[in-house]
PDB file of C-alpha atoms in Angstrom:
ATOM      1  CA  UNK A   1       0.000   0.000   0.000  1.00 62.00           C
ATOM      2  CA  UNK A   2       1.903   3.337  -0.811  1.00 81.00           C
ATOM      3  CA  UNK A   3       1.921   6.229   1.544  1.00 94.00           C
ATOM      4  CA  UNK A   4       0.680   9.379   1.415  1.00 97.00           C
ATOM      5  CA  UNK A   5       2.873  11.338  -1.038  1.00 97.00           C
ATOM      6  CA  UNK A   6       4.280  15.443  -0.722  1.00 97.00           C
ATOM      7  CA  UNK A   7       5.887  17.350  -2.827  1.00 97.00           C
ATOM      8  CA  UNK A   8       8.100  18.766  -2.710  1.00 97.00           C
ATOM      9  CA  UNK A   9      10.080  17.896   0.589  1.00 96.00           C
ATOM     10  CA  UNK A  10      12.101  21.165   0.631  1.00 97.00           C
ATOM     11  CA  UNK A  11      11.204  24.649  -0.742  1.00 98.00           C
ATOM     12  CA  UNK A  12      13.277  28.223   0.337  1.00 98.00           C
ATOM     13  CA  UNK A  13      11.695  31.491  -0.191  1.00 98.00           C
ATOM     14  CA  UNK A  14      12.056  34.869   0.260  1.00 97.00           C
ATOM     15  CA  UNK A  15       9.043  36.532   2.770  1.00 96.00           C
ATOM     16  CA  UNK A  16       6.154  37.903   1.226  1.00 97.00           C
ATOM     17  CA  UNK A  17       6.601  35.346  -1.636  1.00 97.00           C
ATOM     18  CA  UNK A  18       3.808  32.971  -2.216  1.00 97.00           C
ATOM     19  CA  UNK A  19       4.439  28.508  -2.054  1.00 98.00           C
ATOM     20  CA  UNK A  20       2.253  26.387  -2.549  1.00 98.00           C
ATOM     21  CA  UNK A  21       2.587  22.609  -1.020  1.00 98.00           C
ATOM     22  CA  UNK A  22       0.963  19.073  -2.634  1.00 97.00           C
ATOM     23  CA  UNK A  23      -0.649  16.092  -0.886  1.00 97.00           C
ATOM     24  CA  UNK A  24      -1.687  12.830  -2.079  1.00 97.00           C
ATOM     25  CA  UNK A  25      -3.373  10.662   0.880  1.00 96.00           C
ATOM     26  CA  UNK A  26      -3.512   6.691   1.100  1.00 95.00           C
ATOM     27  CA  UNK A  27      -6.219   5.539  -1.763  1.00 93.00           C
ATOM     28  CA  UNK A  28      -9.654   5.308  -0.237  1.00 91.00           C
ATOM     29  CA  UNK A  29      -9.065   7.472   2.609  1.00 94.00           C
ATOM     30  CA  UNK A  30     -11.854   9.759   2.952  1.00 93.00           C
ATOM     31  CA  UNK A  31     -10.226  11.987   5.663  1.00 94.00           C
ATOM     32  CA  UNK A  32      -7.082  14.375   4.800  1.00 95.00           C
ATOM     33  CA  UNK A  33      -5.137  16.801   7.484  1.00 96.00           C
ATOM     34  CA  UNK A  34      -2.190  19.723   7.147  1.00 97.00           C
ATOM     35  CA  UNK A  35      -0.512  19.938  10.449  1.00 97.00           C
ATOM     36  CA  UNK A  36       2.566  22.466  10.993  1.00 97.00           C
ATOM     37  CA  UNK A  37       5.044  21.500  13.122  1.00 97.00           C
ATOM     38  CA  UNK A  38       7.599  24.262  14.144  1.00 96.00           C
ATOM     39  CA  UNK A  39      11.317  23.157  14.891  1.00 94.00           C
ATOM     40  CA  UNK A  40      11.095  21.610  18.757  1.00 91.00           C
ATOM     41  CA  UNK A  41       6.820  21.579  18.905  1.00 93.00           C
ATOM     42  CA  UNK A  42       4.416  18.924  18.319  1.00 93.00           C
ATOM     43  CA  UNK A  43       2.652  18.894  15.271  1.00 95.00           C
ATOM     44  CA  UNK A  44      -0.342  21.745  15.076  1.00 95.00           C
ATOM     45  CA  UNK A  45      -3.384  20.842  13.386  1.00 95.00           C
ATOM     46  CA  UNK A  46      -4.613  23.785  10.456  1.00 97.00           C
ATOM     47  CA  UNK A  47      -7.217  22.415   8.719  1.00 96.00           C
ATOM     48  CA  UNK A  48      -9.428  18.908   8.315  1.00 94.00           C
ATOM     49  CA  UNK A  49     -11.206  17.581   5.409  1.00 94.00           C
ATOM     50  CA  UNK A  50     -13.395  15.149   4.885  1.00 92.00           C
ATOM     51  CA  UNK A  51     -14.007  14.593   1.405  1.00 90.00           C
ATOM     52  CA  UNK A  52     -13.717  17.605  -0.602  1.00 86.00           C
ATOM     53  CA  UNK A  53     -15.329  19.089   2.664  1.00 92.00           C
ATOM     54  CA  UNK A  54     -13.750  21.119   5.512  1.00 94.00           C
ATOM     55  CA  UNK A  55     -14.790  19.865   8.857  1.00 93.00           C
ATOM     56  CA  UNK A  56     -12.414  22.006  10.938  1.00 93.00           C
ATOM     57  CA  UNK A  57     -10.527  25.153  10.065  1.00 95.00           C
ATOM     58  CA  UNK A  58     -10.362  26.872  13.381  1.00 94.00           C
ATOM     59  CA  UNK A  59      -6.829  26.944  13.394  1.00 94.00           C
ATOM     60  CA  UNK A  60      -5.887  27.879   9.731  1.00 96.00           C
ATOM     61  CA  UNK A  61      -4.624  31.470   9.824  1.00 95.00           C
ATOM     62  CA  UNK A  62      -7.728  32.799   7.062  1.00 95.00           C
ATOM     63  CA  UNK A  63      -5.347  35.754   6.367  1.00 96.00           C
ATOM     64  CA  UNK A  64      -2.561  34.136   4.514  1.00 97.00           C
ATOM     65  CA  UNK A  65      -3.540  30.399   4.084  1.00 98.00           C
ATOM     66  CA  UNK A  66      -5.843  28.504   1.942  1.00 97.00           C
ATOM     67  CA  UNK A  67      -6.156  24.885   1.186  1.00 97.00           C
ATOM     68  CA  UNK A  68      -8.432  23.051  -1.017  1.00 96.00           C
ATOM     69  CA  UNK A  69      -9.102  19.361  -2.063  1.00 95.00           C
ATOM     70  CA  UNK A  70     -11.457  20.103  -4.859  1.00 81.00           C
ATOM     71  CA  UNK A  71     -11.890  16.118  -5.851  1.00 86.00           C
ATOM     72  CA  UNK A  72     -11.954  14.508  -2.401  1.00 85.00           C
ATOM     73  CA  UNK A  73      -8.150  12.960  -3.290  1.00 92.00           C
ATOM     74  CA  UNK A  74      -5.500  15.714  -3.614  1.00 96.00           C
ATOM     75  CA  UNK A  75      -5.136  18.982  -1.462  1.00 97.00           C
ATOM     76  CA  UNK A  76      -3.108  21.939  -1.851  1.00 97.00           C
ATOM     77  CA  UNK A  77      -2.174  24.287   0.995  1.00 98.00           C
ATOM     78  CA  UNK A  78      -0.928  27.503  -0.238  1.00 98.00           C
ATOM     79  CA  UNK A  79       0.884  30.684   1.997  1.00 98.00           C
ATOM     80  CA  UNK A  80       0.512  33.971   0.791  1.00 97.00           C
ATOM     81  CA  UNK A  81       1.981  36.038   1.470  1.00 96.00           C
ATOM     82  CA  UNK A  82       4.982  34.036   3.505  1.00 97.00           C
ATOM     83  CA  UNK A  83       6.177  35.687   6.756  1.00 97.00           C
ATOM     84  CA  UNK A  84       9.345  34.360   8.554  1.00 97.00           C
ATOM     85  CA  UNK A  85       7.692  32.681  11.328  1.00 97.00           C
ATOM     86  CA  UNK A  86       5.814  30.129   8.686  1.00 97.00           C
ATOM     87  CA  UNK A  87       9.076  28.541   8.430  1.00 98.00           C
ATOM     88  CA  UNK A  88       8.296  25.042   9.571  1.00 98.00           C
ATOM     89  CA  UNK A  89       7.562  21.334   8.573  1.00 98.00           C
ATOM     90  CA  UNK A  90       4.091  20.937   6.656  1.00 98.00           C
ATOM     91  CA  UNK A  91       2.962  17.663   7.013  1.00 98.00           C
ATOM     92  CA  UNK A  92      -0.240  16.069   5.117  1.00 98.00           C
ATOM     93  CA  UNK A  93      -2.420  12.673   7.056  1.00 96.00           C
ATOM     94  CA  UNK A  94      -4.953  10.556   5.904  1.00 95.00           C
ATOM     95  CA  UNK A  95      -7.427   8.291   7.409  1.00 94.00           C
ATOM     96  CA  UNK A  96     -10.182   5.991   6.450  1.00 91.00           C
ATOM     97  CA  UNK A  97     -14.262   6.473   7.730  1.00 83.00           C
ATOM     98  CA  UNK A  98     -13.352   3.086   9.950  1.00 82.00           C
ATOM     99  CA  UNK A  99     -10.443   3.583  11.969  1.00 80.00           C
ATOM    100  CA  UNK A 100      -8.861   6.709  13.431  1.00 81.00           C
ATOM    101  CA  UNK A 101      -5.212   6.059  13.017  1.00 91.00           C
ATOM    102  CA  UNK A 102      -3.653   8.503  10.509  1.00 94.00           C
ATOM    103  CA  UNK A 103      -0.934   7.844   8.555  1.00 95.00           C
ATOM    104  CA  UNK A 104       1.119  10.960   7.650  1.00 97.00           C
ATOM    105  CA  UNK A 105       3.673  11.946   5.006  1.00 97.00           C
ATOM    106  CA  UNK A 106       7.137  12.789   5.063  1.00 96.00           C
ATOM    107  CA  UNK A 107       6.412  16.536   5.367  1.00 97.00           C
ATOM    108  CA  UNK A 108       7.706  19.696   3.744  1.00 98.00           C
ATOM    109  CA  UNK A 109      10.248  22.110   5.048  1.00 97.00           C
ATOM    110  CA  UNK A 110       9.712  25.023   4.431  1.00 98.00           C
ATOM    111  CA  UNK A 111      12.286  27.761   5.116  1.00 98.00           C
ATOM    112  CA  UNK A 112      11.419  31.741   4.434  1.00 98.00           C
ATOM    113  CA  UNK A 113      14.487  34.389   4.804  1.00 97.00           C
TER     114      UNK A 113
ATOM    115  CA  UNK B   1      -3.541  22.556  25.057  1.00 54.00           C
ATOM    116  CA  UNK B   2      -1.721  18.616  24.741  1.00 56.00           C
ATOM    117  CA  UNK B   3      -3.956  17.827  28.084  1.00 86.00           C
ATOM    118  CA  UNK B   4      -1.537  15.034  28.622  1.00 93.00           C
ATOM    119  CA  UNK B   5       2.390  14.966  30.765  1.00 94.00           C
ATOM    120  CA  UNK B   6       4.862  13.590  29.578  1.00 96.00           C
ATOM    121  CA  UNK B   7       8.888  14.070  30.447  1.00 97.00           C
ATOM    122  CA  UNK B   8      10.982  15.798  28.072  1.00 96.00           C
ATOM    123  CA  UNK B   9      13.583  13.107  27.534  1.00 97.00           C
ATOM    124  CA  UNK B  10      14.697   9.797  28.595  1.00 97.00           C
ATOM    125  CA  UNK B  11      17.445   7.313  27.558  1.00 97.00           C
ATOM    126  CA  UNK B  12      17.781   3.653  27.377  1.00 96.00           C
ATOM    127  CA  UNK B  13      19.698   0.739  26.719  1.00 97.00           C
ATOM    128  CA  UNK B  14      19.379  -0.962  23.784  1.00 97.00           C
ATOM    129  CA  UNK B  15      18.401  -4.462  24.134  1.00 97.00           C
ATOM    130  CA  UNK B  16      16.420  -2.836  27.797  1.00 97.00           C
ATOM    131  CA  UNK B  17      12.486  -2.690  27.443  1.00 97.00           C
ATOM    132  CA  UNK B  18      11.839   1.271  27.108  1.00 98.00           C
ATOM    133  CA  UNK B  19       8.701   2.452  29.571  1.00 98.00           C
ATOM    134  CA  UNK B  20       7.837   5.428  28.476  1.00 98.00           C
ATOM    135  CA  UNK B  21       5.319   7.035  30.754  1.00 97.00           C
ATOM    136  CA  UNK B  22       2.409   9.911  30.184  1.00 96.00           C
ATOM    137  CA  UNK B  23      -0.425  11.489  32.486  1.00 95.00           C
ATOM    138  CA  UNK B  24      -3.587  12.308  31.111  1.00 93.00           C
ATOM    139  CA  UNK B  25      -5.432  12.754  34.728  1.00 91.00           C
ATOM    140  CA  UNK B  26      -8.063  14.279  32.975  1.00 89.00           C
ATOM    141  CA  UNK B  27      -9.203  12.365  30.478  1.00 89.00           C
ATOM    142  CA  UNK B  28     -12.613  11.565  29.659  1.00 87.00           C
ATOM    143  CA  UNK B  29     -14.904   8.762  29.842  1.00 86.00           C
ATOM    144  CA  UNK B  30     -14.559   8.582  25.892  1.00 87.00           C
ATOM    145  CA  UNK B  31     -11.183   9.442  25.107  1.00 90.00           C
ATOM    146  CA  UNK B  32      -9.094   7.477  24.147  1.00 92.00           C
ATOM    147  CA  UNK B  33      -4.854   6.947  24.712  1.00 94.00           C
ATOM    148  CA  UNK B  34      -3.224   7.220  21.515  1.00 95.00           C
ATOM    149  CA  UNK B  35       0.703   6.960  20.871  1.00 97.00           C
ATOM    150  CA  UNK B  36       2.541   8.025  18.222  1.00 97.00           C
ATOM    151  CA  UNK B  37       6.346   8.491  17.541  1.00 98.00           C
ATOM    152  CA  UNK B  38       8.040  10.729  15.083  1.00 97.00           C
ATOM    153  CA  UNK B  39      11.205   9.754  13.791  1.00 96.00           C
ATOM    154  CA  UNK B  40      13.821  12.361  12.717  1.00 93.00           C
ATOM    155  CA  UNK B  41      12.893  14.032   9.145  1.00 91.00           C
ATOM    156  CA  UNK B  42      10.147  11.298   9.494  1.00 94.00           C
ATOM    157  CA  UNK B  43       6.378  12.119   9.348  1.00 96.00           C
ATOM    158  CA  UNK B  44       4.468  10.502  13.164  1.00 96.00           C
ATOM    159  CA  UNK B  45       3.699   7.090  12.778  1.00 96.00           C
ATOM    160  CA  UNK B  46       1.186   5.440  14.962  1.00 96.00           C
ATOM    161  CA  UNK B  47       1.626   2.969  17.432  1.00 97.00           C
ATOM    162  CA  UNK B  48      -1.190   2.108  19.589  1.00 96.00           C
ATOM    163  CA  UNK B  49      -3.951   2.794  21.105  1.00 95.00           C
ATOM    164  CA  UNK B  50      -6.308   2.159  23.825  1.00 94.00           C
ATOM    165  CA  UNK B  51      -9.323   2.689  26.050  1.00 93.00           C
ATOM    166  CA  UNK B  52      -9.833   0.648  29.109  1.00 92.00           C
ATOM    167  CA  UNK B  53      -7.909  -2.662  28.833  1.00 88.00           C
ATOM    168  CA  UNK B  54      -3.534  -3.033  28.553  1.00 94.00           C
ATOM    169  CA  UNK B  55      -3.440  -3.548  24.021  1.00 96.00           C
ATOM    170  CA  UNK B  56      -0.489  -5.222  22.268  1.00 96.00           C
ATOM    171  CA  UNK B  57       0.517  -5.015  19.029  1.00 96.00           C
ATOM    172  CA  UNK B  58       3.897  -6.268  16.944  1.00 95.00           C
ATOM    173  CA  UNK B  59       5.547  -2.527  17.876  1.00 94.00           C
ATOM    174  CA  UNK B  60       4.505  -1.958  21.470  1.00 97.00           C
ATOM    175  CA  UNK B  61       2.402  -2.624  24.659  1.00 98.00           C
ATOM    176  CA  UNK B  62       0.136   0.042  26.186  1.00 98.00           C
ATOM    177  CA  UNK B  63      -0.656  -0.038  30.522  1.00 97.00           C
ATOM    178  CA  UNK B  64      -3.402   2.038  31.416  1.00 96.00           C
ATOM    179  CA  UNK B  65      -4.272   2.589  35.300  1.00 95.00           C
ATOM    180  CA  UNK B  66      -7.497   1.334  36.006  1.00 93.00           C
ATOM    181  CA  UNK B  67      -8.347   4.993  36.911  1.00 93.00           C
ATOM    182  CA  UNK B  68      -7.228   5.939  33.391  1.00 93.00           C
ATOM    183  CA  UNK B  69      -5.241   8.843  34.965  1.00 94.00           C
ATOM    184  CA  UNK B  70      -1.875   7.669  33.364  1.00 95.00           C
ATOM    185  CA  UNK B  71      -0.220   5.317  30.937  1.00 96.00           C
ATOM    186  CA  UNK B  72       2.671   3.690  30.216  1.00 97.00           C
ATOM    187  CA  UNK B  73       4.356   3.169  26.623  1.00 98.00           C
ATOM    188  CA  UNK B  74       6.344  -0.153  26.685  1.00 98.00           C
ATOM    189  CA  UNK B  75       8.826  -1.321  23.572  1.00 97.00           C
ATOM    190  CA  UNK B  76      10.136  -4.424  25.133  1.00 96.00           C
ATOM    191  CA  UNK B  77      13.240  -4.509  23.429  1.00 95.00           C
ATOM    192  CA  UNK B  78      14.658  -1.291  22.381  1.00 97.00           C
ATOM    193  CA  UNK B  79      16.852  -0.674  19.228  1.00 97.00           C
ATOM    194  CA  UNK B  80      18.721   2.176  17.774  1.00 97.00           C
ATOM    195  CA  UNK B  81      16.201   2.507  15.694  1.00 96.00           C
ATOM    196  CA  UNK B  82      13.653   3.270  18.572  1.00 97.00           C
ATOM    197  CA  UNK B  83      15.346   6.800  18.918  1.00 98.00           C
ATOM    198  CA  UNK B  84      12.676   9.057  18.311  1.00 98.00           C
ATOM    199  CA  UNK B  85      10.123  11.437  19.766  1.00 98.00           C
ATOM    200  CA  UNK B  86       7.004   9.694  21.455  1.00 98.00           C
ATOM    201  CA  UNK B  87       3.771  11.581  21.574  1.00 97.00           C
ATOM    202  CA  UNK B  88       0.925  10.518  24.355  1.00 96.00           C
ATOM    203  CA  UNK B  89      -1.883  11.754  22.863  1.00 93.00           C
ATOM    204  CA  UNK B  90      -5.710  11.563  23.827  1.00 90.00           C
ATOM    205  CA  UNK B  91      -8.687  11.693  21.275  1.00 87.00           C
ATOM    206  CA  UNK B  92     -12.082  12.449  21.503  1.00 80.00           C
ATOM    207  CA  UNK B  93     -14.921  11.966  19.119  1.00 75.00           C
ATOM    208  CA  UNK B  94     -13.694  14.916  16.916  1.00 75.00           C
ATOM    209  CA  UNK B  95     -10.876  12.121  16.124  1.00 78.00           C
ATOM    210  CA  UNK B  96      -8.380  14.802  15.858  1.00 84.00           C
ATOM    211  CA  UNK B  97      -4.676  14.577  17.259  1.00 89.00           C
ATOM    212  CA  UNK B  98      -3.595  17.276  19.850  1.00 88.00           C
ATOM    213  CA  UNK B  99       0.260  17.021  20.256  1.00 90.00           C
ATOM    214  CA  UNK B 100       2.380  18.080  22.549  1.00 89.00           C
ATOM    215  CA  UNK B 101       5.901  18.140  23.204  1.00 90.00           C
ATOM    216  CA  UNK B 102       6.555  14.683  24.149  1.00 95.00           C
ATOM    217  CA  UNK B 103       9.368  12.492  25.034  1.00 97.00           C
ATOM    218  CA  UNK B 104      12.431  12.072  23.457  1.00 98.00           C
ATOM    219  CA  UNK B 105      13.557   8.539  23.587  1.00 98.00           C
ATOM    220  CA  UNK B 106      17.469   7.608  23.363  1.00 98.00           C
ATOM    221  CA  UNK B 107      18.361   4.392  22.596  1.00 98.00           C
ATOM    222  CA  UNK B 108      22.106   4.097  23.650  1.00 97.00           C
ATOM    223  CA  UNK B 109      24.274   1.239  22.354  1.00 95.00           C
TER     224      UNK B 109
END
């Protein structure tokens, strides 16, 4: 069974530029999360999907950050503008209707100077 | 807010059974204990999980107190490549993960 994918695993930008970050769950899974994790923290939750659907969003910063999973599969989460303290790991989970584990992706670093 | 304790770091020889320990003395009657462990550069990976009773699985065994107050993480051999940081984490029926800081585990040769 593969994993979920990301791409791409490292991006550098300048702040104020814009990045956009690409997630491809486990096949079948109907549930898809971003999480941020900042160097030395836990992983934060920013947004939960379920389907193409957005169950929870409470802690997506509206201002700068979108996502979207128009199909129910894929999901972009995009920054825009960057500031310096988004510089952090981006990592995309899955999870099936029947069980709650999630099974995450390797993450993207992002760095913004 | 992680709602669970868990100490920052902890070492152990490899070969030794790791018990890695976590207080959730607030946890609810329908939360569950979920552990996870993040590798470095890694994504979390799940362990195990439970509700009531002690669980096994091929990774790990989870204690819970019968007052459900605490729990305890065991790997009963630990290898190198146990080195990681464990999360103690409890979810609800919004089946979302809260982490905190967790535990850094050293295996030491």
């Amino acid at each position: 069974e593969a994993g979920v994918a990301q791409s791409p695993r490292y991006k550098i930008i300048e702040k104020r530029q814009s990045v956009a970050f690409w997630c491809n769950p486990i096949s079948g899974h109907a549930t898809l999360y971003w999480y941020q994790q900042i160097l030395g923290q836990g992983p934060k939750l920013l947004i939960q999907f379920q389907n193409n659907g957005v169950v929870d969003d409470s802690q997506l910063p509206k201002d700068r950050f979108s996502a979207e999973r128009l199909k129910g599969v894929d999901s972009t989460l995009k920054i825009q503008p960057a500031k310096l303290e988004d510089s952090a790991v981006y990592l995309c989970a899955s999870s099936s209707i029947l069980v709650s584990e999630q099974f995450f992706g390797p993450g993207t670093r992002l760095t913004v100077l | 807010d992680a709602k669970t304790t868990q100490p920052t770091s902890m070492d152990c020889a490899e070969g030794r059974a790791a018990n890695l320990p976590c207080n959730h003395s607030t946890i609810s009657g329908n939360e569950y204990v979920y552990w996870y462990r993040q590798i470095h550069s890694q994504g979390p990976q799940y362990i195990i999980h439970g509700l009531k009773n002690n669980e096994t699985n091929e990774m790990a065994s989870l204690i819970i107190t019968e007052d459900r107050k605490s729990s305890t993480l065991i790997l009963p051999h630990a290898t190198l490549r146990d080195t990681a940081v464990y999360y103690c984490i409890r979810l609800g029926s919004a089946r979302q993960l809260t982490f905190g800081s967790g535990t850094q585990l050293t295996v030491l040769p």
